[in-house]
Structure formats: structure tokens, C-alpha cells
């Protein structure tokens, strides 16, 4: 058995999580539900859980206007452009940066956990961020970084 290459594993998990999160954001626009309404919510006999008055801010940015879903979709599309990579990002330092990926995945996790459809994508995004953090701690380098040595300013 060989050693696990953490950034490769993290990349596969992140691509799956991001695709799932983009799809969940699309469905979250049409079927809007604040995920944590059960914390302070009031149970109504015909109709389920009604969010409490203290959740009015989240209800307004998730249910009334799908701001969180659209923002999460944009973060996911930016991450796909970074990770797939888009032609204008290939062989750049942004494409090879683990901290940028970790921050984008954690932002995606934060916004995806707020609405009902994005909870699974949030869990997978968090796992991918942990994999990239582990790769960063182990000092792993992406193969593109090895190819760019000695190019003097074009890397």
C-alpha cells in the first residue's frame, strides 16, 4: 500500500461536493427552507414547524429572497473554475494555492449549511477542506508547481 496523496483525494471530494452544492443551490431557489428552523421553531398542528421570530433575518435571506442560495452557487462556480481549472487560471499561483481552496470550501460549507438542500454538500465540502488542510500540513505540492520551476515569472 502506498501513501495517500491528500490534495488529490481532497480534489475529488471537493469536485463532487461543489457539483452537489451547485445543484442543491439550484433546487434551493425553488424550494426554500431555512434548515435550522427547528431550533427555536413553534410546532403548528397543520403545517409543521414555523420559524421563531428570532430567525427573521435568516428567513428573509433564505426564504423570502434566495440570497444565500445564489451566493453559494457563485462560490461553487468560482471553485469549479479554480479546481477544474479554467484556461485563464491554469499554471497560475492561484490555481496551486491550498489556502485559497480551503477558504473557498469553508465559505461554501458555511452558506450551504443554512438551507435545507445544501446540508450534504456542506458536509462534503468540510471534509474536502480538511483534506486540503492536511495536505498543507504535510507539505504536499501540486504537480503543476513542480513543472513550473525555472520559468521565471511566468509560473
GROMACS .gro file of N, CA and C in nm:
model
  465
    1UNK      N    1   0.084  -0.117   0.000
    1UNK     CA    2   0.000   0.000   0.000
    1UNK      C    3   0.089   0.124   0.000
    2UNK      N    4   0.045   0.223  -0.071
    2UNK     CA    5   0.122   0.346  -0.080
    2UNK      C    6   0.069   0.453   0.014
    3UNK      N    7   0.128   0.569   0.005
    3UNK     CA    8   0.084   0.683   0.085
    3UNK      C    9  -0.034   0.751   0.018
    4UNK      N   10  -0.124   0.802   0.099
    4UNK     CA   11  -0.238   0.876   0.046
    4UNK      C   12  -0.193   1.017   0.010
    5UNK      N   13  -0.222   1.058  -0.111
    5UNK     CA   14  -0.193   1.194  -0.155
    5UNK      C   15  -0.317   1.277  -0.121
    6UNK      N   16  -0.306   1.355  -0.016
    6UNK     CA   17  -0.421   1.422   0.041
    6UNK      C   18  -0.483   1.525  -0.052
    7UNK      N   19  -0.402   1.598  -0.127
    7UNK     CA   20  -0.462   1.702  -0.213
    7UNK      C   21  -0.536   1.640  -0.331
    8UNK      N   22  -0.495   1.523  -0.377
    8UNK     CA   23  -0.569   1.456  -0.485
    8UNK      C   24  -0.704   1.405  -0.433
    9UNK      N   25  -0.701   1.343  -0.315
    9UNK     CA   26  -0.826   1.296  -0.254
    9UNK      C   27  -0.919   1.415  -0.225
   10UNK      N   28  -0.860   1.522  -0.172
   10UNK     CA   29  -0.939   1.641  -0.144
   10UNK      C   30  -0.998   1.702  -0.270
   11UNK      N   31  -0.924   1.694  -0.380
   11UNK     CA   32  -0.974   1.749  -0.507
   11UNK      C   33  -1.097   1.671  -0.554
   12UNK      N   34  -1.090   1.538  -0.547
   12UNK     CA   35  -1.205   1.458  -0.591
   12UNK      C   36  -1.327   1.481  -0.502
   13UNK      N   37  -1.305   1.487  -0.373
   13UNK     CA   38  -1.416   1.513  -0.281
   13UNK      C   39  -1.471   1.653  -0.304
   14UNK      N   40  -1.383   1.751  -0.326
   14UNK     CA   41  -1.426   1.889  -0.346
   14UNK      C   42  -1.505   1.906  -0.475
   15UNK      N   43  -1.462   1.838  -0.582
   15UNK     CA   44  -1.536   1.848  -0.708
   15UNK      C   45  -1.677   1.789  -0.692
   16UNK      N   46  -1.686   1.674  -0.626
   16UNK     CA   47  -1.818   1.614  -0.604
   16UNK      C   48  -1.903   1.702  -0.513
   17UNK      N   49  -1.843   1.754  -0.407
   17UNK     CA   50  -1.917   1.840  -0.314
   17UNK      C   51  -1.963   1.969  -0.380
   18UNK      N   52  -1.877   2.027  -0.463
   18UNK     CA   53  -1.914   2.152  -0.529
   18UNK      C   54  -2.024   2.130  -0.632
   19UNK      N   55  -2.015   2.022  -0.707
   19UNK     CA   56  -2.123   1.992  -0.803
   19UNK      C   57  -2.254   1.969  -0.729
   20UNK      N   58  -2.248   1.898  -0.618
   20UNK     CA   59  -2.367   1.874  -0.537
   20UNK      C   60  -2.421   2.005  -0.481
   21UNK      N   61  -2.333   2.092  -0.435
   21UNK     CA   62  -2.377   2.217  -0.374
   21UNK      C   63  -2.438   2.311  -0.477
   22UNK      N   64  -2.382   2.315  -0.597
   22UNK     CA   65  -2.440   2.398  -0.703
   22UNK      C   66  -2.580   2.347  -0.738
   23UNK      N   67  -2.593   2.217  -0.749
   23UNK     CA   68  -2.724   2.158  -0.780
   23UNK      C   69  -2.822   2.183  -0.665
   24UNK      N   70  -2.774   2.173  -0.541
   24UNK     CA   71  -2.860   2.200  -0.426
   24UNK      C   72  -2.902   2.346  -0.420
   25UNK      N   73  -2.811   2.436  -0.458
   25UNK     CA   74  -2.847   2.579  -0.461
   25UNK      C   75  -2.953   2.606  -0.567
   26UNK      N   76  -2.942   2.536  -0.679
   26UNK     CA   77  -3.045   2.550  -0.783
   26UNK      C   78  -3.181   2.507  -0.729
   27UNK      N   79  -3.187   2.392  -0.663
   27UNK     CA   80  -3.313   2.345  -0.607
   27UNK      C   81  -3.355   2.429  -0.487
   28UNK      N   82  -3.259   2.484  -0.415
   28UNK     CA   83  -3.291   2.568  -0.301
   28UNK      C   84  -3.357   2.699  -0.340
   29UNK      N   85  -3.335   2.742  -0.463
   29UNK     CA   86  -3.402   2.862  -0.512
   29UNK      C   87  -3.552   2.835  -0.529
   30UNK      N   88  -3.586   2.716  -0.572
   30UNK     CA   89  -3.727   2.684  -0.597
   30UNK      C   90  -3.799   2.632  -0.473
   31UNK      N   91  -3.730   2.554  -0.390
   31UNK     CA   92  -3.790   2.501  -0.268
   31UNK      C   93  -3.712   2.557  -0.150
   32UNK      N   94  -3.752   2.672  -0.102
   32UNK     CA   95  -3.676   2.745   0.000
   32UNK      C   96  -3.715   2.700   0.140
   33UNK      N   97  -3.613   2.663   0.218
   33UNK     CA   98  -3.636   2.626   0.357
   33UNK      C   99  -3.510   2.654   0.438
   34UNK      N  100  -3.528   2.727   0.547
   34UNK     CA  101  -3.419   2.752   0.641
   34UNK      C  102  -3.399   2.624   0.722
   35UNK      N  103  -3.277   2.571   0.722
   35UNK     CA  104  -3.254   2.439   0.781
   35UNK      C  105  -3.270   2.437   0.932
   36UNK      N  106  -3.225   2.541   1.001
   36UNK     CA  107  -3.226   2.540   1.147
   36UNK      C  108  -3.353   2.600   1.206
   37UNK      N  109  -3.465   2.592   1.135
   37UNK     CA  110  -3.590   2.644   1.190
   37UNK      C  111  -3.641   2.559   1.305
   38UNK      N  112  -3.593   2.437   1.319
   38UNK     CA  113  -3.639   2.351   1.427
   38UNK      C  114  -3.579   2.387   1.563
   39UNK      N  115  -3.475   2.471   1.566
   39UNK     CA  116  -3.409   2.504   1.693
   39UNK      C  117  -3.501   2.586   1.782
   40UNK      N  118  -3.553   2.695   1.730
   40UNK     CA  119  -3.641   2.781   1.808
   40UNK      C  120  -3.785   2.778   1.759
   41UNK      N  121  -3.813   2.694   1.663
   41UNK     CA  122  -3.942   2.696   1.596
   41UNK      C  123  -4.059   2.654   1.683
   42UNK      N  124  -4.176   2.689   1.634
   42UNK     CA  125  -4.302   2.657   1.700
   42UNK      C  126  -4.370   2.551   1.615
   43UNK      N  127  -4.413   2.443   1.678
   43UNK     CA  128  -4.479   2.335   1.604
   43UNK      C  129  -4.627   2.370   1.590
   44UNK      N  130  -4.671   2.379   1.466
   44UNK     CA  131  -4.812   2.405   1.436
   44UNK      C  132  -4.875   2.273   1.393
   45UNK      N  133  -5.000   2.254   1.431
   45UNK     CA  134  -5.065   2.126   1.404
   45UNK      C  135  -5.079   2.100   1.254
   46UNK      N  136  -5.146   2.184   1.177
   46UNK     CA  137  -5.139   2.158   1.033
   46UNK      C  138  -5.035   2.250   0.969
   47UNK      N  139  -4.919   2.201   0.944
   47UNK     CA  140  -4.821   2.285   0.877
   47UNK      C  141  -4.679   2.266   0.924
   48UNK      N  142  -4.656   2.192   1.028
   48UNK     CA  143  -4.518   2.164   1.068
   48UNK      C  144  -4.457   2.273   1.154
   49UNK      N  145  -4.328   2.295   1.134
   49UNK     CA  146  -4.253   2.388   1.217
   49UNK      C  147  -4.257   2.528   1.156
   50UNK      N  148  -4.292   2.624   1.240
   50UNK     CA  149  -4.290   2.764   1.198
   50UNK      C  150  -4.167   2.828   1.263
   51UNK      N  151  -4.079   2.892   1.184
   51UNK     CA  152  -3.959   2.953   1.243
   51UNK      C  153  -3.996   3.060   1.344
   52UNK      N  154  -3.912   3.072   1.446
   52UNK     CA  155  -3.935   3.171   1.551
   52UNK      C  156  -3.906   3.312   1.499
   53UNK      N  157  -3.950   3.410   1.575
   53UNK     CA  158  -3.927   3.550   1.537
   53UNK      C  159  -3.778   3.584   1.539
   54UNK      N  160  -3.699   3.514   1.620
   54UNK     CA  161  -3.556   3.542   1.625
   54UNK      C  162  -3.483   3.496   1.499
   55UNK      N  163  -3.547   3.413   1.417
   55UNK     CA  164  -3.489   3.366   1.292
   55UNK      C  165  -3.531   3.450   1.172
   56UNK      N  166  -3.584   3.568   1.196
   56UNK     CA  167  -3.638   3.651   1.088
   56UNK      C  168  -3.530   3.691   0.988
   57UNK      N  169  -3.408   3.717   1.034
   57UNK     CA  170  -3.301   3.755   0.942
   57UNK      C  171  -3.271   3.642   0.844
   58UNK      N  172  -3.256   3.520   0.897
   58UNK     CA  173  -3.226   3.407   0.810
   58UNK      C  174  -3.343   3.373   0.719
   59UNK      N  175  -3.463   3.388   0.771
   59UNK     CA  176  -3.581   3.363   0.688
   59UNK      C  177  -3.588   3.463   0.572
   60UNK      N  178  -3.548   3.586   0.598
   60UNK     CA  179  -3.555   3.687   0.492
   60UNK      C  180  -3.449   3.665   0.384
   61UNK      N  181  -3.329   3.615   0.419
   61UNK     CA  182  -3.224   3.597   0.316
   61UNK      C  183  -3.222   3.457   0.256
   62UNK      N  184  -3.303   3.366   0.309
   62UNK     CA  185  -3.309   3.231   0.251
   62UNK      C  186  -3.446   3.204   0.190
   63UNK      N  187  -3.553   3.238   0.261
   63UNK     CA  188  -3.687   3.203   0.215
   63UNK      C  189  -3.749   3.314   0.130
   64UNK      N  190  -3.748   3.437   0.179
   64UNK     CA  191  -3.812   3.545   0.105
   64UNK      C  192  -3.734   3.585  -0.020
   65UNK      N  193  -3.603   3.595  -0.008
   65UNK     CA  194  -3.516   3.625  -0.122
   65UNK      C  195  -3.399   3.525  -0.116
   66UNK      N  196  -3.374   3.449  -0.221
   66UNK     CA  197  -3.272   3.343  -0.215
   66UNK      C  198  -3.129   3.395  -0.227
   67UNK      N  199  -3.091   3.485  -0.139
   67UNK     CA  200  -2.958   3.545  -0.145
   67UNK      C  201  -2.850   3.441  -0.114
   68UNK      N  202  -2.872   3.361  -0.011
   68UNK     CA  203  -2.773   3.261   0.029
   68UNK      C  204  -2.754   3.156  -0.081
   69UNK      N  205  -2.862   3.112  -0.142
   69UNK     CA  206  -2.851   3.012  -0.248
   69UNK      C  207  -2.774   3.065  -0.368
   70UNK      N  208  -2.802   3.187  -0.408
   70UNK     CA  209  -2.732   3.246  -0.523
   70UNK      C  210  -2.586   3.269  -0.490
   71UNK      N  211  -2.557   3.317  -0.370
   71UNK     CA  212  -2.418   3.337  -0.328
   71UNK      C  213  -2.342   3.205  -0.324
   72UNK      N  214  -2.407   3.101  -0.275
   72UNK     CA  215  -2.344   2.969  -0.270
   72UNK      C  216  -2.321   2.913  -0.410
   73UNK      N  217  -2.413   2.940  -0.500
   73UNK     CA  218  -2.394   2.895  -0.638
   73UNK      C  219  -2.276   2.967  -0.702
   74UNK      N  220  -2.261   3.095  -0.676
   74UNK     CA  221  -2.148   3.171  -0.730
   74UNK      C  222  -2.015   3.123  -0.671
   75UNK      N  223  -2.011   3.095  -0.541
   75UNK     CA  224  -1.890   3.042  -0.479
   75UNK      C  225  -1.855   2.906  -0.540
   76UNK      N  226  -1.957   2.823  -0.561
   76UNK     CA  227  -1.933   2.692  -0.621
   76UNK      C  228  -1.881   2.702  -0.764
   77UNK      N  229  -1.936   2.793  -0.842
   77UNK     CA  230  -1.888   2.810  -0.980
   77UNK      C  231  -1.746   2.865  -0.982
   78UNK      N  232  -1.714   2.956  -0.890
   78UNK     CA  233  -1.575   3.006  -0.880
   78UNK      C  234  -1.481   2.894  -0.841
   79UNK      N  235  -1.526   2.809  -0.749
   79UNK     CA  236  -1.439   2.698  -0.708
   79UNK      C  237  -1.419   2.599  -0.823
   80UNK      N  238  -1.524   2.571  -0.898
   80UNK     CA  239  -1.509   2.481  -1.014
   80UNK      C  240  -1.412   2.539  -1.116
   81UNK      N  241  -1.420   2.671  -1.139
   81UNK     CA  242  -1.326   2.736  -1.231
   81UNK      C  243  -1.183   2.726  -1.179
   82UNK      N  244  -1.166   2.730  -1.048
   82UNK     CA  245  -1.033   2.721  -0.988
   82UNK      C  246  -0.981   2.577  -0.990
   83UNK      N  247  -1.067   2.482  -0.962
   83UNK     CA  248  -1.022   2.345  -0.944
   83UNK      C  249  -1.020   2.265  -1.073
   84UNK      N  250  -1.103   2.301  -1.169
   84UNK     CA  251  -1.109   2.218  -1.289
   84UNK      C  252  -0.989   2.232  -1.382
   85UNK      N  253  -0.915   2.325  -1.406
   85UNK     CA  254  -0.921   2.470  -1.393
   85UNK      C  255  -0.967   2.536  -1.523
   86UNK      N  256  -1.008   2.660  -1.510
   86UNK     CA  257  -1.040   2.740  -1.628
   86UNK      C  258  -0.909   2.773  -1.700
   87UNK      N  259  -0.912   2.790  -1.832
   87UNK     CA  260  -0.788   2.814  -1.907
   87UNK      C  261  -0.708   2.935  -1.859
   88UNK      N  262  -0.775   3.039  -1.814
   88UNK     CA  263  -0.701   3.157  -1.770
   88UNK      C  264  -0.641   3.140  -1.631
   89UNK      N  265  -0.678   3.034  -1.558
   89UNK     CA  266  -0.621   3.008  -1.426
   89UNK      C  267  -0.517   2.897  -1.426
   90UNK      N  268  -0.506   2.826  -1.536
   90UNK     CA  269  -0.414   2.712  -1.540
   90UNK      C  270  -0.269   2.761  -1.529
   91UNK      N  271  -0.191   2.691  -1.449
   91UNK     CA  272  -0.049   2.720  -1.426
   91UNK      C  273  -0.026   2.856  -1.358
   92UNK      N  274  -0.121   2.901  -1.280
   92UNK     CA  275  -0.101   3.024  -1.203
   92UNK      C  276  -0.084   2.987  -1.056
   93UNK      N  277  -0.036   3.082  -0.979
   93UNK     CA  278  -0.018   3.055  -0.836
   93UNK      C  279  -0.152   3.042  -0.765
   94UNK      N  280  -0.256   3.105  -0.817
   94UNK     CA  281  -0.390   3.092  -0.757
   94UNK      C  282  -0.440   2.949  -0.772
   95UNK      N  283  -0.413   2.888  -0.887
   95UNK     CA  284  -0.456   2.751  -0.911
   95UNK      C  285  -0.383   2.652  -0.819
   96UNK      N  286  -0.260   2.682  -0.782
   96UNK     CA  287  -0.181   2.591  -0.699
   96UNK      C  288  -0.195   2.617  -0.550
   97UNK      N  289  -0.268   2.717  -0.511
   97UNK     CA  290  -0.274   2.759  -0.371
   97UNK      C  291  -0.374   2.675  -0.292
   98UNK      N  292  -0.325   2.607  -0.189
   98UNK     CA  293  -0.413   2.532  -0.099
   98UNK      C  294  -0.494   2.624  -0.008
   99UNK      N  295  -0.436   2.731   0.047
   99UNK     CA  296  -0.517   2.817   0.136
   99UNK      C  297  -0.638   2.880   0.067
  100UNK      N  298  -0.626   2.916  -0.059
  100UNK     CA  299  -0.741   2.973  -0.130
  100UNK      C  300  -0.851   2.868  -0.143
  101UNK      N  301  -0.813   2.745  -0.172
  101UNK     CA  302  -0.912   2.636  -0.182
  101UNK      C  303  -0.979   2.611  -0.048
  102UNK      N  304  -0.900   2.613   0.059
  102UNK     CA  305  -0.955   2.588   0.192
  102UNK      C  306  -1.056   2.697   0.229
  103UNK      N  307  -1.022   2.822   0.202
  103UNK     CA  308  -1.112   2.933   0.235
  103UNK      C  309  -1.240   2.925   0.153
  104UNK      N  310  -1.229   2.896   0.023
  104UNK     CA  311  -1.348   2.885  -0.060
  104UNK      C  312  -1.436   2.769  -0.016
  105UNK      N  313  -1.375   2.656   0.018
  105UNK     CA  314  -1.455   2.542   0.063
  105UNK      C  315  -1.522   2.568   0.198
  106UNK      N  316  -1.454   2.638   0.288
  106UNK     CA  317  -1.517   2.671   0.416
  106UNK      C  318  -1.630   2.772   0.399
  107UNK      N  319  -1.614   2.867   0.306
  107UNK     CA  320  -1.723   2.961   0.277
  107UNK      C  321  -1.841   2.887   0.216
  108UNK      N  322  -1.811   2.794   0.128
  108UNK     CA  323  -1.917   2.713   0.067
  108UNK      C  324  -1.988   2.630   0.174
  109UNK      N  325  -1.912   2.577   0.268
  109UNK     CA  326  -1.971   2.499   0.378
  109UNK      C  327  -2.063   2.587   0.462
  110UNK      N  328  -2.016   2.707   0.495
  110UNK     CA  329  -2.095   2.796   0.580
  110UNK      C  330  -2.228   2.832   0.514
  111UNK      N  331  -2.226   2.867   0.387
  111UNK     CA  332  -2.350   2.907   0.321
  111UNK      C  333  -2.440   2.788   0.288
  112UNK      N  334  -2.381   2.673   0.260
  112UNK     CA  335  -2.463   2.557   0.225
  112UNK      C  336  -2.536   2.498   0.345
  113UNK      N  337  -2.481   2.512   0.463
  113UNK     CA  338  -2.545   2.453   0.581
  113UNK      C  339  -2.670   2.531   0.621
  114UNK      N  340  -2.687   2.652   0.571
  114UNK     CA  341  -2.800   2.735   0.612
  114UNK      C  342  -2.932   2.694   0.548
  115UNK      N  343  -2.930   2.635   0.430
  115UNK     CA  344  -3.057   2.596   0.368
  115UNK      C  345  -3.064   2.444   0.356
  116UNK      N  346  -3.183   2.394   0.353
  116UNK     CA  347  -3.210   2.252   0.368
  116UNK      C  348  -3.141   2.166   0.261
  117UNK      N  349  -3.145   2.207   0.137
  117UNK     CA  350  -3.092   2.125   0.029
  117UNK      C  351  -2.940   2.116   0.028
  118UNK      N  352  -2.873   2.208   0.095
  118UNK     CA  353  -2.728   2.213   0.087
  118UNK      C  354  -2.654   2.144   0.200
  119UNK      N  355  -2.725   2.076   0.289
  119UNK     CA  356  -2.658   2.020   0.406
  119UNK      C  357  -2.558   1.910   0.370
  120UNK      N  358  -2.591   1.821   0.279
  120UNK     CA  359  -2.497   1.715   0.240
  120UNK      C  360  -2.374   1.774   0.172
  121UNK      N  361  -2.395   1.870   0.083
  121UNK     CA  362  -2.282   1.935   0.018
  121UNK      C  363  -2.193   2.008   0.116
  122UNK      N  364  -2.254   2.061   0.223
  122UNK     CA  365  -2.175   2.129   0.326
  122UNK      C  366  -2.085   2.031   0.399
  123UNK      N  367  -2.136   1.913   0.429
  123UNK     CA  368  -2.055   1.812   0.498
  123UNK      C  369  -1.938   1.769   0.409
  124UNK      N  370  -1.965   1.744   0.282
  124UNK     CA  371  -1.860   1.701   0.190
  124UNK      C  372  -1.758   1.812   0.165
  125UNK      N  373  -1.805   1.936   0.160
  125UNK     CA  374  -1.713   2.049   0.142
  125UNK      C  375  -1.622   2.064   0.263
  126UNK      N  376  -1.675   2.041   0.381
  126UNK     CA  377  -1.593   2.048   0.501
  126UNK      C  378  -1.488   1.936   0.503
  127UNK      N  379  -1.527   1.817   0.459
  127UNK     CA  380  -1.431   1.707   0.451
  127UNK      C  381  -1.320   1.740   0.352
  128UNK      N  382  -1.356   1.799   0.238
  128UNK     CA  383  -1.255   1.837   0.138
  128UNK      C  384  -1.163   1.945   0.192
  129UNK      N  385  -1.217   2.042   0.266
  129UNK     CA  386  -1.133   2.146   0.326
  129UNK      C  387  -1.036   2.085   0.427
  130UNK      N  388  -1.082   1.987   0.503
  130UNK     CA  389  -0.992   1.918   0.597
  130UNK      C  390  -0.883   1.841   0.524
  131UNK      N  391  -0.916   1.781   0.410
  131UNK     CA  392  -0.815   1.710   0.331
  131UNK      C  393  -0.709   1.807   0.278
  132UNK      N  394  -0.752   1.922   0.229
  132UNK     CA  395  -0.656   2.022   0.181
  132UNK      C  396  -0.571   2.078   0.296
  133UNK      N  397  -0.632   2.093   0.412
  133UNK     CA  398  -0.555   2.140   0.528
  133UNK      C  399  -0.451   2.036   0.568
  134UNK      N  400  -0.487   1.910   0.561
  134UNK     CA  401  -0.391   1.803   0.591
  134UNK      C  402  -0.279   1.801   0.488
  135UNK      N  403  -0.311   1.822   0.361
  135UNK     CA  404  -0.208   1.829   0.257
  135UNK      C  405  -0.115   1.947   0.281
  136UNK      N  406  -0.171   2.059   0.324
  136UNK     CA  407  -0.090   2.176   0.355
  136UNK      C  408   0.005   2.148   0.471
  137UNK      N  409  -0.046   2.080   0.574
  137UNK     CA  410   0.037   2.049   0.691
  137UNK      C  411   0.149   1.950   0.656
  138UNK      N  412   0.121   1.858   0.563
  138UNK     CA  413   0.223   1.760   0.525
  138UNK      C  414   0.322   1.816   0.423
  139UNK      N  415   0.299   1.936   0.374
  139UNK     CA  416   0.391   1.998   0.280
  139UNK      C  417   0.379   1.946   0.138
  140UNK      N  418   0.262   1.898   0.100
  140UNK     CA  419   0.243   1.847  -0.035
  140UNK      C  420   0.246   1.962  -0.135
  141UNK      N  421   0.291   1.931  -0.256
  141UNK     CA  422   0.296   2.029  -0.365
  141UNK      C  423   0.219   1.971  -0.483
  142UNK      N  424   0.144   2.056  -0.551
  142UNK     CA  425   0.072   2.010  -0.669
  142UNK      C  426   0.170   1.982  -0.782
  143UNK      N  427   0.142   1.886  -0.870
  143UNK     CA  428   0.234   1.853  -0.979
  143UNK      C  429   0.263   1.973  -1.071
  144UNK      N  430   0.166   2.064  -1.085
  144UNK     CA  431   0.188   2.181  -1.169
  144UNK      C  432   0.298   2.270  -1.114
  145UNK      N  433   0.313   2.271  -0.981
  145UNK     CA  434   0.417   2.352  -0.919
  145UNK      C  435   0.555   2.297  -0.952
  146UNK      N  436   0.567   2.167  -0.963
  146UNK     CA  437   0.693   2.105  -0.997
  146UNK      C  438   0.730   2.135  -1.143
  147UNK      N  439   0.630   2.139  -1.229
  147UNK     CA  440   0.653   2.166  -1.372
  147UNK      C  441   0.695   2.311  -1.398
  148UNK      N  442   0.659   2.403  -1.309
  148UNK     CA  443   0.681   2.545  -1.332
  148UNK      C  444   0.816   2.595  -1.278
  149UNK      N  445   0.897   2.509  -1.226
  149UNK     CA  446   1.024   2.553  -1.170
  149UNK      C  447   1.115   2.604  -1.281
  150UNK      N  448   1.174   2.719  -1.257
  150UNK     CA  449   1.270   2.774  -1.352
  150UNK      C  450   1.210   2.853  -1.466
  151UNK      N  451   1.083   2.888  -1.458
  151UNK     CA  452   1.020   2.965  -1.565
  151UNK      C  453   1.027   3.114  -1.543
  152UNK      N  454   1.072   3.158  -1.430
  152UNK     CA  455   1.099   3.298  -1.402
  152UNK      C  456   0.987   3.395  -1.430
  153UNK      N  457   0.886   3.400  -1.345
  153UNK     CA  458   0.779   3.500  -1.356
  153UNK      C  459   0.661   3.454  -1.437
  154UNK      N  460   0.671   3.347  -1.511
  154UNK     CA  461   0.556   3.301  -1.589
  154UNK      C  462   0.478   3.192  -1.517
  155UNK      N  463   0.524   3.150  -1.401
  155UNK     CA  464   0.460   3.038  -1.332
  155UNK      C  465   0.333   3.081  -1.264
   0.00000   0.00000   0.00000
